[in-house]
Amino acid sequence: MRHFFSQLVPQSIKNILWHFPQAVLAAYWYGFPGRKLKVVGITGTNGKTTTTTLIGRMLEAAGKKVAMASTIAMRINGTERVNATKFTTASPWAVQRFLRDATEQGCEYAVLEVSSHALDQHRVWGIHFAAAVITNVTREHLDYHHTLEQYREAKEKLFQVADRGIVNLDMELPETFLRLTKQVVTYSTKQRAADVFAEDINIDFHLSRFRVDDVSFSLSLPGLFNIENALAMIATGRVLALPLEALQQALRETGGIPGRMELVPNNRGIDIVIDYAVTPDAFEKLYATVLPLKIPGTKIIHVFGACGERDRGKRPIMGKIASKYADVIILTNEDPYYEDAEKILDEIQAGIERKKEGESFFRIFDRRAAIRQALELAEQGDIVLITGKGAEETMALGTKRIPWKERRVIEEELVKLPQQVA
């Protein structure tokens, strides 16, 4: 019933009558802790969590006391707990309480992953941002923002309350962000004019290497998009005047980030990748990473679905992208919320081309069974992509939250597979 009535009230009214007053009350109640810290905010469609994590680790490597809040974790002075809320940015009460706890524990810095919903709903009101980072803006959350322009405008709100901006020149239309802060540092893998430019790029499944201004960096995360995330960290380090050694150490020592291009070790000679990819752009970047690493004669098997009550228009686009690059597609359930899960799969399937059901295309509603099918089909040298859930620990079905850990399920299903004959 609450869900039904919530849909009847325009979001703009909810923002004015509910979200903004809540944000103001929370900030006053906790004493505006965000004004006592040097806060870095990271926003964008893709790459926010990885960039947030890298910046937090960079500050720790520099010997700073830092708090970090991302989609997957909340961390204060090295003590970390899982973010179980399924929200990128929590309620204003939770955000302000987190920052209050950070100040009480002596933190000097806070690094916050900031979503477009949070910006539109004033969840970070009252926080002074020393720096704002934009990773990219591509199609996402149009169920909420309605147009890409309104989505972009929501992201811009972070830059309007920040002292300095860090902008990815490789993103579409970076100009709008370049003019929103007095001081801007840019980064790029394509444009030498950027303040932070990566060259001599070398990528494999386990390590990415590149140079910036004749200084070598290595990163234990694959993908050009992760090099972009690393450049955002380096640019932030420059803005905060951190030592070069801290930047190198953070990249070198930050291993796999749960649910972000996470490799699952196994003894079957297959590359199993867990990734949160939930947008067409994230799919393109994922395939841009794995295709050059694919061994001739092997397969890419992709298990995915789409979240319910989100932008329906992206579903066939994601299906089309997967059908272009994957050899085998397995559609499955993924957080349907109140939507009919089968209809979600229908909308993804509408974009799938040149696949024969039962051979190169499967619909398996049960996500565990879908993962099992992918692992049974995989042979030595194959790549298995399992996307959409990442490091989340629940699956949303209506009002129910069903326990779910993607990596654990994969490991359990690997054990059940027949032993390979030597």
mmCIF file of C-alpha atoms in Angstrom, residues 28-403:
data_model
loop_
_atom_site.group_PDB
_atom_site.id
_atom_site.type_symbol
_atom_site.label_atom_id
_atom_site.label_comp_id
_atom_site.label_asym_id
_atom_site.label_seq_id
_atom_site.Cartn_x
_atom_site.Cartn_y
_atom_site.Cartn_z
ATOM 1 C CA TYR A 28 21.408 20.292 12.563
ATOM 2 C CA TRP A 29 20.836 17.311 14.844
ATOM 3 C CA TYR A 30 24.365 15.982 14.317
ATOM 4 C CA GLY A 31 26.013 19.415 14.329
ATOM 5 C CA PHE A 32 27.002 19.693 10.657
ATOM 6 C CA PRO A 33 29.881 17.182 10.890
ATOM 7 C CA GLY A 34 30.507 17.472 7.143
ATOM 8 C CA ARG A 35 31.819 20.988 7.708
ATOM 9 C CA LYS A 36 34.485 19.683 10.099
ATOM 10 C CA LEU A 37 36.003 17.313 7.530
ATOM 11 C CA LYS A 38 37.654 17.580 4.130
ATOM 12 C CA VAL A 39 35.029 15.737 2.108
ATOM 13 C CA VAL A 40 35.534 14.285 -1.369
ATOM 14 C CA GLY A 41 32.352 13.335 -3.253
ATOM 15 C CA ILE A 42 32.342 10.926 -6.187
ATOM 16 C CA THR A 43 29.438 10.734 -8.607
ATOM 17 C CA GLY A 44 28.859 9.255 -12.065
ATOM 18 C CA THR A 45 26.999 6.420 -13.746
ATOM 19 C CA ASN A 46 29.763 3.826 -13.582
ATOM 20 C CA GLY A 47 33.000 3.580 -11.618
ATOM 21 C CA LYS A 48 31.849 5.381 -8.465
ATOM 22 C CA THR A 49 32.462 2.539 -6.037
ATOM 23 C CA THR A 50 35.915 1.650 -7.355
ATOM 24 C CA THR A 51 36.981 5.308 -7.460
ATOM 25 C CA THR A 52 35.654 5.906 -3.941
ATOM 26 C CA THR A 53 37.566 2.878 -2.673
ATOM 27 C CA LEU A 54 40.792 3.922 -4.405
ATOM 28 C CA ILE A 55 40.622 7.481 -3.050
ATOM 29 C CA GLY A 56 39.960 6.182 0.457
ATOM 30 C CA ARG A 57 42.925 3.796 0.258
ATOM 31 C CA MET A 58 45.125 6.579 -1.142
ATOM 32 C CA LEU A 59 44.388 8.787 1.852
ATOM 33 C CA GLU A 60 45.113 5.893 4.207
ATOM 34 C CA ALA A 61 48.414 5.240 2.406
ATOM 35 C CA ALA A 62 49.278 8.904 2.971
ATOM 36 C CA GLY A 63 48.808 8.374 6.703
ATOM 37 C CA LYS A 64 45.520 10.268 6.939
ATOM 38 C CA LYS A 65 42.609 9.373 9.186
ATOM 39 C CA VAL A 66 39.748 8.826 6.780
ATOM 40 C CA ALA A 67 36.136 7.693 6.620
ATOM 41 C CA MET A 68 34.735 6.170 3.431
ATOM 42 C CA ALA A 69 31.160 5.318 2.444
ATOM 43 C CA SER A 70 30.351 3.479 -0.783
ATOM 44 C CA THR A 71 27.705 1.196 -2.251
ATOM 45 C CA ILE A 72 29.463 -1.825 -0.784
ATOM 46 C CA ALA A 73 31.114 -0.675 2.456
ATOM 47 C CA MET A 74 31.335 1.849 5.291
ATOM 48 C CA ARG A 75 34.862 2.331 6.637
ATOM 49 C CA ILE A 76 36.308 4.517 9.414
ATOM 50 C CA ASN A 77 40.040 4.471 10.165
ATOM 51 C CA GLY A 78 40.447 1.037 8.595
ATOM 52 C CA THR A 79 37.487 -0.604 10.357
ATOM 53 C CA GLU A 80 35.017 -1.700 7.701
ATOM 54 C CA ARG A 81 31.465 -3.018 7.650
ATOM 55 C CA VAL A 82 29.240 -4.039 4.770
ATOM 56 C CA ASN A 83 26.730 -1.494 3.462
ATOM 57 C CA ALA A 84 23.616 -3.651 3.650
ATOM 58 C CA THR A 85 21.150 -0.904 2.679
ATOM 59 C CA LYS A 86 21.305 -1.448 -1.141
ATOM 60 C CA PHE A 87 21.602 2.355 -1.383
ATOM 61 C CA THR A 88 24.663 4.037 -2.889
ATOM 62 C CA THR A 89 24.088 6.988 -0.553
ATOM 63 C CA ALA A 90 22.154 6.362 2.650
ATOM 64 C CA SER A 91 19.438 8.561 4.183
ATOM 65 C CA PRO A 92 20.538 12.011 5.418
ATOM 66 C CA TRP A 93 20.232 10.764 9.000
ATOM 67 C CA ALA A 94 22.567 7.843 8.281
ATOM 68 C CA VAL A 95 25.001 10.030 6.316
ATOM 69 C CA GLN A 96 25.197 12.700 9.023
ATOM 70 C CA ARG A 97 25.538 10.073 11.762
ATOM 71 C CA PHE A 98 28.362 8.419 9.813
ATOM 72 C CA LEU A 99 30.173 11.752 9.459
ATOM 73 C CA ARG A 100 29.590 12.528 13.150
ATOM 74 C CA ASP A 101 31.148 9.162 14.045
ATOM 75 C CA ALA A 102 34.071 9.981 11.744
ATOM 76 C CA THR A 103 34.744 13.297 13.487
ATOM 77 C CA GLU A 104 34.498 11.671 16.916
ATOM 78 C CA GLN A 105 37.091 9.098 15.830
ATOM 79 C CA GLY A 106 39.496 11.813 14.737
ATOM 80 C CA CYS A 107 39.075 11.628 10.976
ATOM 81 C CA GLU A 108 40.369 14.496 8.872
ATOM 82 C CA TYR A 109 38.920 13.301 5.556
ATOM 83 C CA ALA A 110 35.714 11.660 4.344
ATOM 84 C CA VAL A 111 35.170 10.074 0.942
ATOM 85 C CA LEU A 112 31.527 9.683 -0.104
ATOM 86 C CA GLU A 113 30.004 7.918 -3.086
ATOM 87 C CA VAL A 114 27.104 10.176 -4.074
ATOM 88 C CA SER A 115 24.214 9.028 -6.275
ATOM 89 C CA SER A 116 21.976 11.156 -8.469
ATOM 90 C CA HIS A 117 19.016 10.172 -6.278
ATOM 91 C CA ALA A 118 20.873 11.444 -3.206
ATOM 92 C CA LEU A 119 21.633 14.755 -4.894
ATOM 93 C CA ASP A 120 18.064 15.192 -6.106
ATOM 94 C CA GLN A 121 16.693 14.317 -2.648
ATOM 95 C CA HIS A 122 19.114 16.594 -0.735
ATOM 96 C CA ARG A 123 20.652 13.680 1.212
ATOM 97 C CA VAL A 124 24.081 15.377 1.328
ATOM 98 C CA TRP A 125 22.722 18.853 2.177
ATOM 99 C CA GLY A 126 24.878 20.707 4.680
ATOM 100 C CA ILE A 127 28.112 18.948 3.683
ATOM 101 C CA HIS A 128 30.991 21.085 2.444
ATOM 102 C CA PHE A 129 32.812 19.275 -0.372
ATOM 103 C CA ALA A 130 36.497 20.069 -0.779
ATOM 104 C CA ALA A 131 36.441 18.215 -4.107
ATOM 105 C CA ALA A 132 33.918 16.596 -6.437
ATOM 106 C CA VAL A 133 34.745 13.827 -8.928
ATOM 107 C CA ILE A 134 32.676 12.911 -11.994
ATOM 108 C CA THR A 135 33.496 9.539 -13.574
ATOM 109 C CA ASN A 136 31.006 9.617 -16.482
ATOM 110 C CA VAL A 137 27.353 10.187 -17.327
ATOM 111 C CA THR A 138 25.562 7.609 -19.475
ATOM 112 C CA ARG A 139 22.019 6.268 -19.626
ATOM 113 C CA GLU A 140 20.722 5.178 -16.205
ATOM 114 C CA HIS A 141 17.852 5.855 -13.771
ATOM 115 C CA LEU A 142 15.584 7.321 -16.465
ATOM 116 C CA ASP A 143 12.688 5.738 -14.574
ATOM 117 C CA TYR A 144 13.403 8.409 -11.945
ATOM 118 C CA HIS A 145 14.968 11.340 -13.831
ATOM 119 C CA HIS A 146 12.954 10.792 -17.066
ATOM 120 C CA THR A 147 15.588 12.328 -19.377
ATOM 121 C CA LEU A 148 19.358 12.079 -19.666
ATOM 122 C CA GLU A 149 19.550 15.865 -19.332
ATOM 123 C CA GLN A 150 17.720 15.827 -15.987
ATOM 124 C CA TYR A 151 19.965 12.972 -14.847
ATOM 125 C CA ARG A 152 23.041 15.020 -15.772
ATOM 126 C CA GLU A 153 21.643 18.076 -13.984
ATOM 127 C CA ALA A 154 21.265 16.017 -10.805
ATOM 128 C CA LYS A 155 24.939 15.022 -11.025
ATOM 129 C CA GLU A 156 25.929 18.664 -11.551
ATOM 130 C CA LYS A 157 24.519 19.584 -8.129
ATOM 131 C CA LEU A 158 27.558 18.012 -6.470
ATOM 132 C CA PHE A 159 29.907 20.315 -8.382
ATOM 133 C CA GLN A 160 27.814 23.340 -7.461
ATOM 134 C CA VAL A 161 28.695 22.848 -3.772
ATOM 135 C CA ALA A 162 32.356 21.834 -4.231
ATOM 136 C CA ASP A 163 35.533 23.922 -4.096
ATOM 137 C CA ARG A 164 37.287 21.952 -6.829
ATOM 138 C CA GLY A 165 36.215 19.598 -9.588
ATOM 139 C CA ILE A 166 37.896 16.511 -11.051
ATOM 140 C CA VAL A 167 36.521 15.746 -14.510
ATOM 141 C CA ASN A 168 36.935 12.818 -16.925
ATOM 142 C CA LEU A 169 37.583 14.337 -20.366
ATOM 143 C CA ASP A 170 36.755 10.986 -21.985
ATOM 144 C CA MET A 171 33.122 11.174 -20.883
ATOM 145 C CA GLU A 172 30.354 12.575 -23.051
ATOM 146 C CA LEU A 173 29.921 16.356 -22.722
ATOM 147 C CA PRO A 174 32.464 17.049 -19.966
ATOM 148 C CA GLU A 175 32.124 20.789 -20.661
ATOM 149 C CA THR A 176 29.112 21.198 -18.389
ATOM 150 C CA PHE A 177 31.149 20.020 -15.395
ATOM 151 C CA LEU A 178 34.281 21.961 -16.344
ATOM 152 C CA ARG A 179 32.592 25.296 -15.746
ATOM 153 C CA LEU A 180 30.876 24.517 -12.441
ATOM 154 C CA THR A 181 33.855 24.951 -10.091
ATOM 155 C CA LYS A 182 36.544 27.619 -9.946
ATOM 156 C CA GLN A 183 39.354 25.066 -9.968
ATOM 157 C CA VAL A 184 39.280 21.982 -12.214
ATOM 158 C CA VAL A 185 41.692 19.088 -12.719
ATOM 159 C CA THR A 186 41.044 16.871 -15.747
ATOM 160 C CA TYR A 187 42.039 13.280 -16.517
ATOM 161 C CA SER A 188 41.988 11.152 -19.660
ATOM 162 C CA THR A 189 43.266 8.047 -21.420
ATOM 163 C CA LYS A 190 42.790 9.702 -24.824
ATOM 164 C CA GLN A 191 43.508 13.432 -24.615
ATOM 165 C CA ARG A 192 47.073 14.539 -23.919
ATOM 166 C CA ALA A 193 45.797 17.993 -22.979
ATOM 167 C CA ALA A 194 44.373 16.538 -19.755
ATOM 168 C CA ASP A 195 46.111 17.420 -16.497
ATOM 169 C CA VAL A 196 46.435 13.700 -15.748
ATOM 170 C CA PHE A 197 46.991 11.635 -18.914
ATOM 171 C CA ALA A 198 47.690 7.893 -19.039
ATOM 172 C CA GLU A 199 49.989 6.404 -21.664
ATOM 173 C CA ASP A 200 51.843 3.128 -22.299
ATOM 174 C CA ILE A 201 48.745 1.262 -21.129
ATOM 175 C CA ASN A 202 49.027 -2.512 -20.704
ATOM 176 C CA ILE A 203 46.112 -4.613 -19.427
ATOM 177 C CA ASP A 204 45.542 -8.272 -18.556
ATOM 178 C CA PHE A 205 43.117 -10.092 -16.247
ATOM 179 C CA HIS A 206 45.265 -9.610 -13.172
ATOM 180 C CA LEU A 207 47.198 -6.374 -13.623
ATOM 181 C CA SER A 208 46.947 -3.039 -15.430
ATOM 182 C CA ARG A 209 50.031 -0.879 -16.009
ATOM 183 C CA PHE A 210 50.333 2.694 -17.256
ATOM 184 C CA ARG A 211 52.397 5.853 -16.940
ATOM 185 C CA VAL A 212 51.491 9.426 -16.012
ATOM 186 C CA ASP A 213 54.162 12.103 -16.565
ATOM 187 C CA ASP A 214 56.873 9.412 -16.825
ATOM 188 C CA VAL A 215 55.815 7.901 -13.489
ATOM 189 C CA SER A 216 54.828 4.213 -13.598
ATOM 190 C CA PHE A 217 51.684 2.908 -11.925
ATOM 191 C CA SER A 218 50.310 -0.622 -11.567
ATOM 192 C CA LEU A 219 46.779 -1.601 -10.595
ATOM 193 C CA SER A 220 45.472 -5.042 -9.629
ATOM 194 C CA LEU A 221 42.224 -4.446 -11.521
ATOM 195 C CA PRO A 222 41.665 -5.160 -15.226
ATOM 196 C CA GLY A 223 40.044 -2.861 -17.755
ATOM 197 C CA LEU A 224 40.569 0.519 -19.359
ATOM 198 C CA PHE A 225 37.659 1.820 -17.278
ATOM 199 C CA ASN A 226 39.567 0.906 -14.123
ATOM 200 C CA ILE A 227 42.538 2.885 -15.391
ATOM 201 C CA GLU A 228 40.109 5.816 -15.733
ATOM 202 C CA ASN A 229 39.097 5.232 -12.109
ATOM 203 C CA ALA A 230 42.771 5.165 -11.115
ATOM 204 C CA LEU A 231 43.347 8.452 -12.965
ATOM 205 C CA ALA A 232 40.466 9.997 -11.015
ATOM 206 C CA MET A 233 42.257 8.932 -7.845
ATOM 207 C CA ILE A 234 45.583 10.371 -9.047
ATOM 208 C CA ALA A 235 43.893 13.661 -9.990
ATOM 209 C CA THR A 236 42.278 13.806 -6.544
ATOM 210 C CA GLY A 237 45.656 13.131 -4.961
ATOM 211 C CA ARG A 238 47.081 16.112 -6.795
ATOM 212 C CA VAL A 239 44.205 18.329 -5.675
ATOM 213 C CA LEU A 240 44.773 17.259 -2.063
ATOM 214 C CA ALA A 241 48.576 17.638 -2.426
ATOM 215 C CA LEU A 242 49.292 14.046 -1.391
ATOM 216 C CA PRO A 243 52.735 12.480 -1.925
ATOM 217 C CA LEU A 244 53.314 10.507 -5.123
ATOM 218 C CA GLU A 245 54.313 7.429 -3.132
ATOM 219 C CA ALA A 246 50.858 7.278 -1.522
ATOM 220 C CA LEU A 247 49.214 7.279 -4.952
ATOM 221 C CA GLN A 248 51.424 4.463 -6.208
ATOM 222 C CA GLN A 249 50.983 2.445 -3.011
ATOM 223 C CA ALA A 250 47.191 2.737 -3.051
ATOM 224 C CA LEU A 251 46.969 1.420 -6.608
ATOM 225 C CA ARG A 252 49.545 -1.293 -6.046
ATOM 226 C CA GLU A 253 48.029 -2.603 -2.818
ATOM 227 C CA THR A 254 44.320 -2.313 -3.573
ATOM 228 C CA GLY A 255 43.460 -5.818 -4.676
ATOM 229 C CA GLY A 256 40.148 -6.966 -6.049
ATOM 230 C CA ILE A 257 37.140 -4.905 -5.030
ATOM 231 C CA PRO A 258 34.161 -7.153 -4.201
ATOM 232 C CA GLY A 259 31.719 -7.321 -7.083
ATOM 233 C CA ARG A 260 33.776 -5.090 -9.369
ATOM 234 C CA MET A 261 35.597 -7.132 -12.043
ATOM 235 C CA GLU A 262 36.081 -9.698 -9.292
ATOM 236 C CA LEU A 263 37.793 -12.900 -10.400
ATOM 237 C CA VAL A 264 36.712 -16.170 -8.771
ATOM 238 C CA PRO A 265 39.649 -18.611 -8.509
ATOM 239 C CA ASN A 266 38.975 -22.164 -9.678
ATOM 240 C CA ASN A 267 40.820 -25.272 -10.836
ATOM 241 C CA ARG A 268 38.945 -25.644 -14.124
ATOM 242 C CA GLY A 269 40.977 -23.170 -16.167
ATOM 243 C CA ILE A 270 38.070 -20.778 -16.721
ATOM 244 C CA ASP A 271 37.960 -17.063 -15.962
ATOM 245 C CA ILE A 272 34.888 -16.321 -13.835
ATOM 246 C CA VAL A 273 34.145 -12.614 -13.459
ATOM 247 C CA ILE A 274 31.609 -11.079 -11.070
ATOM 248 C CA ASP A 275 30.719 -7.498 -11.940
ATOM 249 C CA TYR A 276 27.993 -5.069 -10.945
ATOM 250 C CA ALA A 277 27.448 -3.916 -14.566
ATOM 251 C CA VAL A 278 23.795 -2.820 -14.841
ATOM 252 C CA THR A 279 23.867 -0.287 -17.695
ATOM 253 C CA PRO A 280 24.521 -0.428 -21.456
ATOM 254 C CA ASP A 281 27.707 1.611 -20.976
ATOM 255 C CA ALA A 282 28.931 -0.761 -18.266
ATOM 256 C CA PHE A 283 28.275 -3.698 -20.619
ATOM 257 C CA GLU A 284 30.290 -2.041 -23.400
ATOM 258 C CA LYS A 285 33.185 -1.377 -21.027
ATOM 259 C CA LEU A 286 33.048 -4.894 -19.637
ATOM 260 C CA TYR A 287 33.278 -6.414 -23.106
ATOM 261 C CA ALA A 288 35.984 -3.946 -24.138
ATOM 262 C CA THR A 289 38.016 -5.416 -21.274
ATOM 263 C CA VAL A 290 37.413 -9.133 -21.795
ATOM 264 C CA LEU A 291 37.337 -9.408 -25.605
ATOM 265 C CA PRO A 292 41.068 -8.643 -26.066
ATOM 266 C CA LEU A 293 41.799 -11.295 -23.409
ATOM 267 C CA LYS A 294 39.662 -13.995 -25.063
ATOM 268 C CA ILE A 295 41.648 -16.934 -26.412
ATOM 269 C CA PRO A 296 40.721 -17.887 -30.018
ATOM 270 C CA GLY A 297 38.381 -20.867 -30.076
ATOM 271 C CA THR A 298 36.985 -20.261 -26.590
ATOM 272 C CA LYS A 299 33.606 -18.905 -25.465
ATOM 273 C CA ILE A 300 32.275 -15.958 -23.511
ATOM 274 C CA ILE A 301 29.239 -16.986 -21.442
ATOM 275 C CA HIS A 302 27.219 -14.148 -19.912
ATOM 276 C CA VAL A 303 24.685 -14.562 -17.075
ATOM 277 C CA PHE A 304 22.574 -11.476 -16.369
ATOM 278 C CA GLY A 305 19.135 -9.970 -15.859
ATOM 279 C CA ALA A 306 17.814 -6.498 -15.073
ATOM 280 C CA CYS A 307 16.579 -4.831 -11.918
ATOM 281 C CA GLY A 308 12.845 -4.337 -11.560
ATOM 282 C CA GLU A 309 11.238 -0.890 -11.340
ATOM 283 C CA ARG A 310 14.193 0.745 -13.069
ATOM 284 C CA ASP A 311 14.707 2.190 -16.543
ATOM 285 C CA ARG A 312 12.946 -0.332 -18.799
ATOM 286 C CA GLY A 313 14.322 1.235 -21.971
ATOM 287 C CA LYS A 314 17.843 0.007 -21.276
ATOM 288 C CA ARG A 315 16.835 -3.664 -21.100
ATOM 289 C CA PRO A 316 16.710 -4.478 -24.842
ATOM 290 C CA ILE A 317 19.867 -2.396 -25.344
ATOM 291 C CA MET A 318 21.723 -4.560 -22.838
ATOM 292 C CA GLY A 319 20.356 -7.664 -24.557
ATOM 293 C CA LYS A 320 21.596 -6.423 -27.919
ATOM 294 C CA ILE A 321 25.077 -5.639 -26.593
ATOM 295 C CA ALA A 322 25.381 -9.072 -24.985
ATOM 296 C CA SER A 323 24.196 -10.824 -28.155
ATOM 297 C CA LYS A 324 26.815 -8.934 -30.161
ATOM 298 C CA TYR A 325 29.759 -10.037 -28.026
ATOM 299 C CA ALA A 326 28.853 -13.128 -25.971
ATOM 300 C CA ASP A 327 28.814 -16.625 -27.429
ATOM 301 C CA VAL A 328 26.238 -17.816 -24.901
ATOM 302 C CA ILE A 329 23.649 -15.736 -23.022
ATOM 303 C CA ILE A 330 21.787 -16.943 -19.943
ATOM 304 C CA LEU A 331 19.026 -14.593 -18.787
ATOM 305 C CA THR A 332 18.035 -14.859 -15.149
ATOM 306 C CA ASN A 333 16.389 -13.166 -12.196
ATOM 307 C CA GLU A 334 17.842 -10.029 -10.607
ATOM 308 C CA ASP A 335 16.019 -7.952 -7.977
ATOM 309 C CA PRO A 336 12.559 -7.828 -9.594
ATOM 310 C CA TYR A 337 11.039 -5.901 -6.677
ATOM 311 C CA TYR A 338 7.320 -5.584 -7.566
ATOM 312 C CA GLU A 339 7.689 -6.270 -11.301
ATOM 313 C CA ASP A 340 6.860 -9.514 -13.079
ATOM 314 C CA ALA A 341 10.292 -11.123 -13.399
ATOM 315 C CA GLU A 342 9.357 -13.009 -16.570
ATOM 316 C CA LYS A 343 8.332 -9.760 -18.286
ATOM 317 C CA ILE A 344 11.687 -8.248 -17.365
ATOM 318 C CA LEU A 345 13.387 -11.119 -19.195
ATOM 319 C CA ASP A 346 11.009 -10.653 -22.148
ATOM 320 C CA GLU A 347 12.137 -7.031 -22.479
ATOM 321 C CA ILE A 348 15.817 -7.992 -22.402
ATOM 322 C CA GLN A 349 15.218 -10.807 -24.888
ATOM 323 C CA ALA A 350 13.592 -8.354 -27.316
ATOM 324 C CA GLY A 351 17.075 -6.973 -28.019
ATOM 325 C CA ILE A 352 18.863 -10.308 -28.371
ATOM 326 C CA GLU A 353 19.820 -11.255 -31.922
ATOM 327 C CA ARG A 354 21.333 -14.297 -33.644
ATOM 328 C CA LYS A 355 20.992 -16.660 -30.689
ATOM 329 C CA LYS A 356 19.342 -20.101 -30.724
ATOM 330 C CA GLU A 357 17.398 -20.999 -27.599
ATOM 331 C CA GLY A 358 18.738 -24.121 -25.943
ATOM 332 C CA GLU A 359 22.156 -23.764 -27.572
ATOM 333 C CA SER A 360 23.476 -20.199 -27.370
ATOM 334 C CA PHE A 361 20.587 -18.662 -25.438
ATOM 335 C CA PHE A 362 18.849 -19.777 -22.226
ATOM 336 C CA ARG A 363 16.187 -18.357 -19.893
ATOM 337 C CA ILE A 364 16.650 -19.745 -16.407
ATOM 338 C CA PHE A 365 14.634 -17.841 -13.829
ATOM 339 C CA ASP A 366 16.405 -19.323 -10.795
ATOM 340 C CA ARG A 367 19.705 -17.423 -10.541
ATOM 341 C CA ARG A 368 21.584 -20.265 -8.861
ATOM 342 C CA ALA A 369 20.475 -22.666 -11.601
ATOM 343 C CA ALA A 370 21.521 -20.121 -14.245
ATOM 344 C CA ILE A 371 24.996 -19.882 -12.725
ATOM 345 C CA ARG A 372 25.185 -23.683 -12.549
ATOM 346 C CA GLN A 373 24.287 -23.901 -16.250
ATOM 347 C CA ALA A 374 27.010 -21.404 -17.158
ATOM 348 C CA LEU A 375 29.641 -23.320 -15.205
ATOM 349 C CA GLU A 376 28.550 -26.639 -16.740
ATOM 350 C CA LEU A 377 28.838 -25.167 -20.241
ATOM 351 C CA ALA A 378 32.234 -23.588 -19.587
ATOM 352 C CA GLU A 379 35.359 -25.331 -20.829
ATOM 353 C CA GLN A 380 39.015 -24.603 -20.223
ATOM 354 C CA GLY A 381 39.910 -21.105 -21.455
ATOM 355 C CA ASP A 382 36.315 -19.845 -21.484
ATOM 356 C CA ILE A 383 35.249 -16.599 -19.813
ATOM 357 C CA VAL A 384 32.105 -16.598 -17.648
ATOM 358 C CA LEU A 385 30.622 -13.176 -16.889
ATOM 359 C CA ILE A 386 28.060 -12.984 -14.081
ATOM 360 C CA THR A 387 26.716 -9.455 -13.791
ATOM 361 C CA GLY A 388 24.098 -7.354 -12.042
ATOM 362 C CA LYS A 389 24.456 -8.284 -8.375
ATOM 363 C CA GLY A 390 28.102 -7.600 -7.674
ATOM 364 C CA ALA A 391 28.782 -7.678 -3.937
ATOM 365 C CA GLU A 392 25.157 -7.242 -2.846
ATOM 366 C CA GLU A 393 24.039 -9.575 -0.074
ATOM 367 C CA THR A 394 20.299 -9.737 -0.733
ATOM 368 C CA MET A 395 17.914 -10.154 -3.643
ATOM 369 C CA ALA A 396 14.774 -7.987 -3.631
ATOM 370 C CA LEU A 397 11.463 -9.719 -4.364
ATOM 371 C CA GLY A 398 8.546 -7.452 -3.506
ATOM 372 C CA THR A 399 8.986 -6.538 0.150
ATOM 373 C CA LYS A 400 11.168 -9.600 0.786
ATOM 374 C CA ARG A 401 14.959 -9.480 0.973
ATOM 375 C CA ILE A 402 16.335 -12.927 0.217
ATOM 376 C CA PRO A 403 19.933 -13.600 1.341
#
